[in-house]
Backbone as XML, in Angstrom:
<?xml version="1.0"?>
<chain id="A" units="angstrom">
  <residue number="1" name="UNK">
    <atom name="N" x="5.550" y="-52.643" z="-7.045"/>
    <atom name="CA" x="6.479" y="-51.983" z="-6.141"/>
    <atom name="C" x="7.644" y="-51.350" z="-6.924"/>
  </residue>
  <residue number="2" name="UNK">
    <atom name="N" x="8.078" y="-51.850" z="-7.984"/>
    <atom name="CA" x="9.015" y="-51.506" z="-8.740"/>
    <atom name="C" x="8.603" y="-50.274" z="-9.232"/>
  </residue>
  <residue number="3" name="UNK">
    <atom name="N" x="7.250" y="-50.166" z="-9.687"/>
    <atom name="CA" x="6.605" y="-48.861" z="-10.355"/>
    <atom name="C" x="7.078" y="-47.642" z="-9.246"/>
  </residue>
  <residue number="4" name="UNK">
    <atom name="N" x="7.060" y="-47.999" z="-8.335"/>
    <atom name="CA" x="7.008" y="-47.122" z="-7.417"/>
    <atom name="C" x="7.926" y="-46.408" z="-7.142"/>
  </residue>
  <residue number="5" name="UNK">
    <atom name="N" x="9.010" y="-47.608" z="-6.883"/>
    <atom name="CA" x="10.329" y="-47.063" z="-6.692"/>
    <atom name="C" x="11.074" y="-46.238" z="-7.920"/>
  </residue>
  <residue number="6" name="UNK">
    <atom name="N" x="11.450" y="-46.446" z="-9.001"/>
    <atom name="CA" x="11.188" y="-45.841" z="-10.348"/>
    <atom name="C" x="10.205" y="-44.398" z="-10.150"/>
  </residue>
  <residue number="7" name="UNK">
    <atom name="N" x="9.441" y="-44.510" z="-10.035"/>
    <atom name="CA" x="8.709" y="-43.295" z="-9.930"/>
    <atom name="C" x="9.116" y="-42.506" z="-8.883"/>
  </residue>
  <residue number="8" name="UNK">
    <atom name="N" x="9.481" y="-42.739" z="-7.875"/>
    <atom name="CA" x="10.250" y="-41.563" z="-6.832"/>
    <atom name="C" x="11.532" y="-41.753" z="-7.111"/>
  </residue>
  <residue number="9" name="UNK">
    <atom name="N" x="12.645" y="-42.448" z="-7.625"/>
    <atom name="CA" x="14.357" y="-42.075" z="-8.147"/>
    <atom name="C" x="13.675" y="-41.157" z="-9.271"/>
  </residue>
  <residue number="10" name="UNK">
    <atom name="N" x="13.057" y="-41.069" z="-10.196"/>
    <atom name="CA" x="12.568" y="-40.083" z="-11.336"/>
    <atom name="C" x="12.415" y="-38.712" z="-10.721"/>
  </residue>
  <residue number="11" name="UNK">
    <atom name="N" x="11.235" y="-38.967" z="-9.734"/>
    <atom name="CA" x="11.166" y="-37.701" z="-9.090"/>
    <atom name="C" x="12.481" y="-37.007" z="-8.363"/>
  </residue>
  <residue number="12" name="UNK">
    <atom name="N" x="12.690" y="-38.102" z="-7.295"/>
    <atom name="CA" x="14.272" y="-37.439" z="-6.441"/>
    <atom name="C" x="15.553" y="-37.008" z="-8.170"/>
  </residue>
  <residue number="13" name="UNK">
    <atom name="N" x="15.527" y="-37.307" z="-9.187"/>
    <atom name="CA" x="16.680" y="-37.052" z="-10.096"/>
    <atom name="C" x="16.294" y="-35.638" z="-10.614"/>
  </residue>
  <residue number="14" name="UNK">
    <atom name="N" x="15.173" y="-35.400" z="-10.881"/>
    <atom name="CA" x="14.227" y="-34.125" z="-11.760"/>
    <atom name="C" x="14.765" y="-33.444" z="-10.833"/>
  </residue>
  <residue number="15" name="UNK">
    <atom name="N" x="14.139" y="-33.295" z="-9.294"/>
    <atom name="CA" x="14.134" y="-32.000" z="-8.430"/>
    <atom name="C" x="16.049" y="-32.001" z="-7.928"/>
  </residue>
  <residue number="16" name="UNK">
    <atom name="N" x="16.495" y="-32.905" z="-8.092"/>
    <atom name="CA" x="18.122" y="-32.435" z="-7.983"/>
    <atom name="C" x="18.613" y="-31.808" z="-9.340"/>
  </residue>
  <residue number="17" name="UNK">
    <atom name="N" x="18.021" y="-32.014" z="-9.800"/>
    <atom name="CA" x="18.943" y="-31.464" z="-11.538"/>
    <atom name="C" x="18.236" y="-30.115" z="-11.519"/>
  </residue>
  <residue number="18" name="UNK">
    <atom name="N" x="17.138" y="-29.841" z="-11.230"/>
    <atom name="CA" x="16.325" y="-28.425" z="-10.818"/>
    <atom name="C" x="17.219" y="-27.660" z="-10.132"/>
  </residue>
  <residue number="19" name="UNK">
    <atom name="N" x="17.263" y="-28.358" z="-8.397"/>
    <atom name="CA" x="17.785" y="-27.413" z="-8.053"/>
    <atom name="C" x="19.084" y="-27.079" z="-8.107"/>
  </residue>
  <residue number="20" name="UNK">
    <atom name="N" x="19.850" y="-27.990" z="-9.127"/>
    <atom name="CA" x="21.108" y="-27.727" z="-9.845"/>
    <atom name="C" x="21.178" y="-26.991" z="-10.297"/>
  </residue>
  <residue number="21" name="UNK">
    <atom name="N" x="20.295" y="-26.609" z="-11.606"/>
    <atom name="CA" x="20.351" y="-25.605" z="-12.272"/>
    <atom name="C" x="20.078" y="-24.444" z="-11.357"/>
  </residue>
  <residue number="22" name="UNK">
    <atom name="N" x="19.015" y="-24.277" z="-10.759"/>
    <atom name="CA" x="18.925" y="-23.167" z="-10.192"/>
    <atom name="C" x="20.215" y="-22.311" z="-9.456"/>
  </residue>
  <residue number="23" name="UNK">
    <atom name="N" x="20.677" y="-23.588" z="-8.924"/>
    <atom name="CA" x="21.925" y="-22.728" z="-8.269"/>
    <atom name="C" x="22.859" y="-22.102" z="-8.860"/>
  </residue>
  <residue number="24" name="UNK">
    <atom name="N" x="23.148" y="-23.277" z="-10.032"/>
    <atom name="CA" x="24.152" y="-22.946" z="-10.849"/>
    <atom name="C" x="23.444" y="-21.471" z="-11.615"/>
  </residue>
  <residue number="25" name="UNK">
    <atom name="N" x="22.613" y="-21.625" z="-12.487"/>
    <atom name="CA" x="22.371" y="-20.035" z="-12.825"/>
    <atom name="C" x="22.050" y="-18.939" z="-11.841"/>
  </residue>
  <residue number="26" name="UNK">
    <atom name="N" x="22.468" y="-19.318" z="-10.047"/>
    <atom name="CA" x="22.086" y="-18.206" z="-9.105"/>
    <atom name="C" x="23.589" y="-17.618" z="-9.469"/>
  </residue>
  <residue number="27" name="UNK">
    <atom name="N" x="24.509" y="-18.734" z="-9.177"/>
    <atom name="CA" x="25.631" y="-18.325" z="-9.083"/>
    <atom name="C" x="26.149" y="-17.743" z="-10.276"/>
  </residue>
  <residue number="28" name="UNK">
    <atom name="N" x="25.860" y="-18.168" z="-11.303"/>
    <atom name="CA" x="25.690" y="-17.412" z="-12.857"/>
    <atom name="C" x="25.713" y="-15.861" z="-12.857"/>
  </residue>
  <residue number="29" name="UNK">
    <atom name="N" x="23.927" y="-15.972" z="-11.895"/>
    <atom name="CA" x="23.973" y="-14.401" z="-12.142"/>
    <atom name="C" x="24.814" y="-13.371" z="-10.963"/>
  </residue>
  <residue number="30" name="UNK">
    <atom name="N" x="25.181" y="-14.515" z="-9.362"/>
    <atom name="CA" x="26.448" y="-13.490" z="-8.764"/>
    <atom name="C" x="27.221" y="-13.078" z="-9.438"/>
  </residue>
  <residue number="31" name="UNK">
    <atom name="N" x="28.148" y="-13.839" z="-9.821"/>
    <atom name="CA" x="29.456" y="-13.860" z="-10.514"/>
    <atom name="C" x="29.274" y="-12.555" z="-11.918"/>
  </residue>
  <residue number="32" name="UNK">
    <atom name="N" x="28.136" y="-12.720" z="-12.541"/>
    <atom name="CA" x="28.300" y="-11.859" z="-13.814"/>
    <atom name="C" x="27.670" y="-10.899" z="-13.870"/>
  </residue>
  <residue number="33" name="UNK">
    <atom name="N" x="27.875" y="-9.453" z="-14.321"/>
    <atom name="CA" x="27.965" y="-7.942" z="-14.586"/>
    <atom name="C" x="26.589" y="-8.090" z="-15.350"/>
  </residue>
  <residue number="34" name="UNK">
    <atom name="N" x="25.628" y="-8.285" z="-14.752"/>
    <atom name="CA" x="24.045" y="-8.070" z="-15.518"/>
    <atom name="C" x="23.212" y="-7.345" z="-14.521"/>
  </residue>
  <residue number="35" name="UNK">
    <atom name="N" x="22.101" y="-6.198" z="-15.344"/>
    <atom name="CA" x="21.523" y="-5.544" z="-14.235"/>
    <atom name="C" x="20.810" y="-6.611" z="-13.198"/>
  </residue>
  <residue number="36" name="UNK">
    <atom name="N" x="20.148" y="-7.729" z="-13.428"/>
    <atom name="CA" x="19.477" y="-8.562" z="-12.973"/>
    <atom name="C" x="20.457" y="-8.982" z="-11.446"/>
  </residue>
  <residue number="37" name="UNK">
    <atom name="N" x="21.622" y="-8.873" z="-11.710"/>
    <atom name="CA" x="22.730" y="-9.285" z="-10.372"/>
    <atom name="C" x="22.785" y="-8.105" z="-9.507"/>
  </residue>
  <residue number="38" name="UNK">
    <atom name="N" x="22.203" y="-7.006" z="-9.813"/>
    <atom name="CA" x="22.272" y="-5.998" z="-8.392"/>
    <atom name="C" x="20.321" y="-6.144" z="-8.189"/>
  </residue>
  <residue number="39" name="UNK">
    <atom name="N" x="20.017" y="-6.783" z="-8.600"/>
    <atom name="CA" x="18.794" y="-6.567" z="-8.394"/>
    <atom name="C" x="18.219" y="-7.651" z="-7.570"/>
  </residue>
  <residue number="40" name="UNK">
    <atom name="N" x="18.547" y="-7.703" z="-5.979"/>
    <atom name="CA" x="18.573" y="-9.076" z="-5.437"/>
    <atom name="C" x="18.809" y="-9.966" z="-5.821"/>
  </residue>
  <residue number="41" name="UNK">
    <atom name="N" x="19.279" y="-10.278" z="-7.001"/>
    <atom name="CA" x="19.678" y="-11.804" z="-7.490"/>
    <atom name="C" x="18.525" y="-12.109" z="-7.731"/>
  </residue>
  <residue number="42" name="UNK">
    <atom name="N" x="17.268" y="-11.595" z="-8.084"/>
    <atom name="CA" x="16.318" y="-12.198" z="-9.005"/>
    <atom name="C" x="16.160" y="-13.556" z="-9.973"/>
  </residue>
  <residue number="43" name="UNK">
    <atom name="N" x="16.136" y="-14.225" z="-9.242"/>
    <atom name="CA" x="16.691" y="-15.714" z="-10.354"/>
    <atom name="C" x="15.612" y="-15.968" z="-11.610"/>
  </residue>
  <residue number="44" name="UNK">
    <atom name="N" x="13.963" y="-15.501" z="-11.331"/>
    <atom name="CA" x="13.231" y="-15.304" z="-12.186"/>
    <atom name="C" x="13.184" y="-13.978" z="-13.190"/>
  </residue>
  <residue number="45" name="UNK">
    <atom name="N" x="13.434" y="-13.001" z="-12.624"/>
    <atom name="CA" x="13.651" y="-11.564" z="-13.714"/>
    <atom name="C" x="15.132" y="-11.851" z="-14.665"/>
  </residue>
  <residue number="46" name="UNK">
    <atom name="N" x="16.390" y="-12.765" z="-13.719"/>
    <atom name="CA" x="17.121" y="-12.980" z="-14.501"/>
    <atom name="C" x="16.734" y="-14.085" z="-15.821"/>
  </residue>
  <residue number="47" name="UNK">
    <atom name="N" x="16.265" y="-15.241" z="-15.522"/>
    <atom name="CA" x="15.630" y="-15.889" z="-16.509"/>
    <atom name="C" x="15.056" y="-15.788" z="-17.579"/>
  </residue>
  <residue number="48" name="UNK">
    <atom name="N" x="14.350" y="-14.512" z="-16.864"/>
    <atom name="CA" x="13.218" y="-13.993" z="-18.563"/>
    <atom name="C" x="13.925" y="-12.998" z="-19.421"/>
  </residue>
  <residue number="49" name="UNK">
    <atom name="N" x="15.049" y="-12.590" z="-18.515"/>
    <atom name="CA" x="15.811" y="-11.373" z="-19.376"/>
    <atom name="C" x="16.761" y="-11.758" z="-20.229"/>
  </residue>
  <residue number="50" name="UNK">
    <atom name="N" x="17.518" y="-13.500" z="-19.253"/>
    <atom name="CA" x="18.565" y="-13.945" z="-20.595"/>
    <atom name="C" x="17.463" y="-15.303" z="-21.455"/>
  </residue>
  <residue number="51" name="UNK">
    <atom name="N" x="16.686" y="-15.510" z="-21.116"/>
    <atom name="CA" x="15.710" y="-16.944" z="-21.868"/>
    <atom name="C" x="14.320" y="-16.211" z="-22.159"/>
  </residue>
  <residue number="52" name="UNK">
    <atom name="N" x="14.115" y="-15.234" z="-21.678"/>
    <atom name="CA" x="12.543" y="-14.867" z="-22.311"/>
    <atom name="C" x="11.799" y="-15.088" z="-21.280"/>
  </residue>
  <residue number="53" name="UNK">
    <atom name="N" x="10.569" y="-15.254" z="-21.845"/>
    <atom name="CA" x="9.613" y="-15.620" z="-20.996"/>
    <atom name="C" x="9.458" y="-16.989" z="-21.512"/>
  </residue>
  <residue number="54" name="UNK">
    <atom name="N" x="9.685" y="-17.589" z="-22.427"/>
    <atom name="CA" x="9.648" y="-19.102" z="-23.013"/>
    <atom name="C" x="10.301" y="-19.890" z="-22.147"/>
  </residue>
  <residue number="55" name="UNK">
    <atom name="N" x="11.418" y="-19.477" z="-21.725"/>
    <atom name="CA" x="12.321" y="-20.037" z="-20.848"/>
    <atom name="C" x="11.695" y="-20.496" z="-19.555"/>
  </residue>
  <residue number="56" name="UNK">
    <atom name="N" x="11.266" y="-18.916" z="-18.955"/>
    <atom name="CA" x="10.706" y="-19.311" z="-17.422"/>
    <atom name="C" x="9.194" y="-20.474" z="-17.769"/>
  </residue>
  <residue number="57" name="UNK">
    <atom name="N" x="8.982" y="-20.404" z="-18.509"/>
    <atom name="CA" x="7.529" y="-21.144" z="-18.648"/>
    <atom name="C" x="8.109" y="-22.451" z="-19.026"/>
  </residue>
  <residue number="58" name="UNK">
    <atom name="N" x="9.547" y="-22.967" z="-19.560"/>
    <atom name="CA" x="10.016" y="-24.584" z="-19.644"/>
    <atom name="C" x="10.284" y="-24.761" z="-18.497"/>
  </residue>
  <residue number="59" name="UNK">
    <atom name="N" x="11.156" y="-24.077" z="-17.671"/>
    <atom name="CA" x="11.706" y="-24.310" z="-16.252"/>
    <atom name="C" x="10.292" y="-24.549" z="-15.662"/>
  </residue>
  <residue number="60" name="UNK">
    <atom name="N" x="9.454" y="-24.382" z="-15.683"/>
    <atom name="CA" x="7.958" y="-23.915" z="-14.442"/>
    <atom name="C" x="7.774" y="-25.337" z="-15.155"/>
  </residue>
  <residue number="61" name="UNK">
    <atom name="N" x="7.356" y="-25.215" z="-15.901"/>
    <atom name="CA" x="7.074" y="-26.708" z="-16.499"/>
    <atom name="C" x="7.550" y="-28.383" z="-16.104"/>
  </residue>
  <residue number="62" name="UNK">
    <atom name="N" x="8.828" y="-28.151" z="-16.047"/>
    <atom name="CA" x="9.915" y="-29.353" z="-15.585"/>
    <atom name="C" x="9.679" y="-29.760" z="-14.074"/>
  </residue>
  <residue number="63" name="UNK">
    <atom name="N" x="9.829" y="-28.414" z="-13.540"/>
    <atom name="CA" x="9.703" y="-28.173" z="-12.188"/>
    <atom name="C" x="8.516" y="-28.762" z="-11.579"/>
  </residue>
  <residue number="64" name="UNK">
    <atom name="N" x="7.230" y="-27.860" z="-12.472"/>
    <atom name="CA" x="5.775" y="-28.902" z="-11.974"/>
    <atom name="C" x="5.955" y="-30.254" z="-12.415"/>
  </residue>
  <residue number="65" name="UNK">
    <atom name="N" x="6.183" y="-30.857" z="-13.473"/>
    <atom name="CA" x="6.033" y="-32.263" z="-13.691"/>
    <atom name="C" x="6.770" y="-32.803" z="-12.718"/>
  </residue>
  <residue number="66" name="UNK">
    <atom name="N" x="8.016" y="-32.671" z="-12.151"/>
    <atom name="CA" x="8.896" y="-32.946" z="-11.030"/>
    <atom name="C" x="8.218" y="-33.349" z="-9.928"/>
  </residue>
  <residue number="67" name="UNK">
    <atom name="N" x="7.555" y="-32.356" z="-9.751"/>
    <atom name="CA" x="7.075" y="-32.276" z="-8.605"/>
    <atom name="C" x="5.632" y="-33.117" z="-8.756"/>
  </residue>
  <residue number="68" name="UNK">
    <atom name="N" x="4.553" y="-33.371" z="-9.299"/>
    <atom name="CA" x="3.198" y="-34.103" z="-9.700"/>
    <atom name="C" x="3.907" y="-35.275" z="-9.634"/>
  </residue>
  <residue number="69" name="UNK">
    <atom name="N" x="5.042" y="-36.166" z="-10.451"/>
    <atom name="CA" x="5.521" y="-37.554" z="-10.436"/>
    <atom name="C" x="5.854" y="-37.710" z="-8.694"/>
  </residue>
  <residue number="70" name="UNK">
    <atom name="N" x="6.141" y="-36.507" z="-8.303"/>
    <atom name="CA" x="7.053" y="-36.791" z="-6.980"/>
    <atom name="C" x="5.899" y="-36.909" z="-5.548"/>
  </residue>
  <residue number="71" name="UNK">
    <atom name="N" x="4.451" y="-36.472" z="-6.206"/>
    <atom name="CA" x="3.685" y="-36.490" z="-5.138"/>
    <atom name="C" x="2.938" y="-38.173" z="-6.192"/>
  </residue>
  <residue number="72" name="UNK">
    <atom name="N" x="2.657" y="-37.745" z="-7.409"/>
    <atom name="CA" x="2.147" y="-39.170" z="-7.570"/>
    <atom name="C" x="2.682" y="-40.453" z="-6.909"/>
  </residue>
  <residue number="73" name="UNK">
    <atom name="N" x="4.175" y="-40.131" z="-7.076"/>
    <atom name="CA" x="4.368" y="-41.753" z="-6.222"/>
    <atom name="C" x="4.907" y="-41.695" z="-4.467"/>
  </residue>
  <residue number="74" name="UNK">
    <atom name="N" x="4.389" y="-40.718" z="-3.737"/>
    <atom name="CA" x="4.238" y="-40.633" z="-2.611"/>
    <atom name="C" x="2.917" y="-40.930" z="-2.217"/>
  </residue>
  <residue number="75" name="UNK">
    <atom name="N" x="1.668" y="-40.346" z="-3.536"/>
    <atom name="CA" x="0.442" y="-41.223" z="-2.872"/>
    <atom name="C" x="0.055" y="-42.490" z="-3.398"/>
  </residue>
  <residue number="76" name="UNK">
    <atom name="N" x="1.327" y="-43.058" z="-4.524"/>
    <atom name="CA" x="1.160" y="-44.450" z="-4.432"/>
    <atom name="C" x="2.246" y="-45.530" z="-3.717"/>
  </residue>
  <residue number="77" name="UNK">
    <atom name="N" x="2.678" y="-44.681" z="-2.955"/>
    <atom name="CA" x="3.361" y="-45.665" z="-1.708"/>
    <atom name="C" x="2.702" y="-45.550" z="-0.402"/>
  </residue>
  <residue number="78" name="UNK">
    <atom name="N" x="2.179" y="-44.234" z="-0.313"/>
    <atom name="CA" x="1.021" y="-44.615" z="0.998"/>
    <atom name="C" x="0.004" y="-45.726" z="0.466"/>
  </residue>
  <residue number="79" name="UNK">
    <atom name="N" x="-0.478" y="-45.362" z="-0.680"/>
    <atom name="CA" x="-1.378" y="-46.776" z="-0.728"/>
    <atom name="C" x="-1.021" y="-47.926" z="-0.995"/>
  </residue>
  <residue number="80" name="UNK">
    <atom name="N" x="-0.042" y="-47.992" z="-1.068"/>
    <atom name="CA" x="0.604" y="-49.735" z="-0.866"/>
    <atom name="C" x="0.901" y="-50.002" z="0.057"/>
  </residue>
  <residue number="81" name="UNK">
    <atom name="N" x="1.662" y="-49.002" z="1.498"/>
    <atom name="CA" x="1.390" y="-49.179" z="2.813"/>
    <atom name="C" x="0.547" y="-49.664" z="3.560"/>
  </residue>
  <residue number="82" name="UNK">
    <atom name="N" x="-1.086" y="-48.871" z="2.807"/>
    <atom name="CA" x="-2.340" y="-48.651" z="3.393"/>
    <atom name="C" x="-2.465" y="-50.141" z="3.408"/>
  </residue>
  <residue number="83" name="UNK">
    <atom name="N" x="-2.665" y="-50.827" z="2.180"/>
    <atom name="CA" x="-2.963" y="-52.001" z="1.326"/>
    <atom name="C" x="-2.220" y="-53.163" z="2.146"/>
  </residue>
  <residue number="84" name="UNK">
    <atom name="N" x="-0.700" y="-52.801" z="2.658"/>
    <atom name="CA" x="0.098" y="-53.814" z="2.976"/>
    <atom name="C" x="-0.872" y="-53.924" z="4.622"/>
  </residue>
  <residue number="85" name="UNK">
    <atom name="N" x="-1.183" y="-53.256" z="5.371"/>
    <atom name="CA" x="-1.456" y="-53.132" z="6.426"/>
    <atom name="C" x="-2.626" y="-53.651" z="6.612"/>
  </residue>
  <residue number="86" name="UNK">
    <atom name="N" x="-3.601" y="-53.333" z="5.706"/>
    <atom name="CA" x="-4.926" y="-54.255" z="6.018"/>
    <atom name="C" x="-4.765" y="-55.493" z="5.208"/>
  </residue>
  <residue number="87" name="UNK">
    <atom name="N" x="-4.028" y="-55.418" z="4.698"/>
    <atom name="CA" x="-3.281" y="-57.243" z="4.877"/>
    <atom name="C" x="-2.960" y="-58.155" z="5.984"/>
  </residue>
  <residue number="88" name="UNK">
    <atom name="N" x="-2.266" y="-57.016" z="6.875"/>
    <atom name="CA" x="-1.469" y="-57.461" z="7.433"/>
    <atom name="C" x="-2.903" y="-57.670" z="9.335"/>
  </residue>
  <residue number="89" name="UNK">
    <atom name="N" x="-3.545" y="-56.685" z="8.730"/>
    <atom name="CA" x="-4.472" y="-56.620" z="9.899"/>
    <atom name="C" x="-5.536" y="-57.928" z="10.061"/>
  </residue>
  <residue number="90" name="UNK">
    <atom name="N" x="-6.106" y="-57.922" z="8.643"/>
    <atom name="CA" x="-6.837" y="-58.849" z="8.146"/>
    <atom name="C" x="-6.082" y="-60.641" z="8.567"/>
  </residue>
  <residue number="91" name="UNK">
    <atom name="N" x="-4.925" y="-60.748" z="8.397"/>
    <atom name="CA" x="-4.454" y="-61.924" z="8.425"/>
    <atom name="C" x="-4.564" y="-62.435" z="9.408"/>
  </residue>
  <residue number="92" name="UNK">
    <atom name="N" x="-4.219" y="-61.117" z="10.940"/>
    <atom name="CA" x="-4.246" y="-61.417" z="12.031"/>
    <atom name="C" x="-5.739" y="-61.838" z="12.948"/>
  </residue>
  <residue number="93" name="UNK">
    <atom name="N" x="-6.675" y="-61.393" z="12.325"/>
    <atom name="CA" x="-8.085" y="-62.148" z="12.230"/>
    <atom name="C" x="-8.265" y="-63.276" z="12.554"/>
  </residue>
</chain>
């Protein structure tokens, strides 16, 4: 159970620091005089223009692992649910 819990604060910390950054470099690119800021606020064209394309491919990266830990331990708390329940069904037998 501990695994579990650990494994979704990991996940819930990744996707807040994500969408930290994201904001923070949205607001990055309001605030600052780059073609990328009249250009809808592009948060990905801005990315590759000040980080490359190396950049957008670490962010995509973080982001997916974020997100895989964050469904891994959502389908290992349904199955400890599942598990607790036909326990719990079974007992009543």
């Amino acid at each position: 159970m501990r695994i579990i819990i650990s494994a979704l604060l990991l996940s819930f910390v990744a996707h807040v620091l994500y969408f930290l950054g994201m904001m923070g470099i949205s607001l990055w690119e309001m605030f600052s005089y780059i073609p990328a800021a009249v250009d809808n606020f592009s948060t990905f064209r801005f990315l590759s223009t000040q980080f490359g394309f190396a950049g957008v491919v670490h962010i995509s990266i973080w982001f997916l692992l974020a997100t895989y830990f964050g469904l891994a331990a959502l389908i290992a708390l349904l199955l400890y649910l599942y598990s607790r329940y036909i326990e719990r069904t079974a007992d009543s037998n």
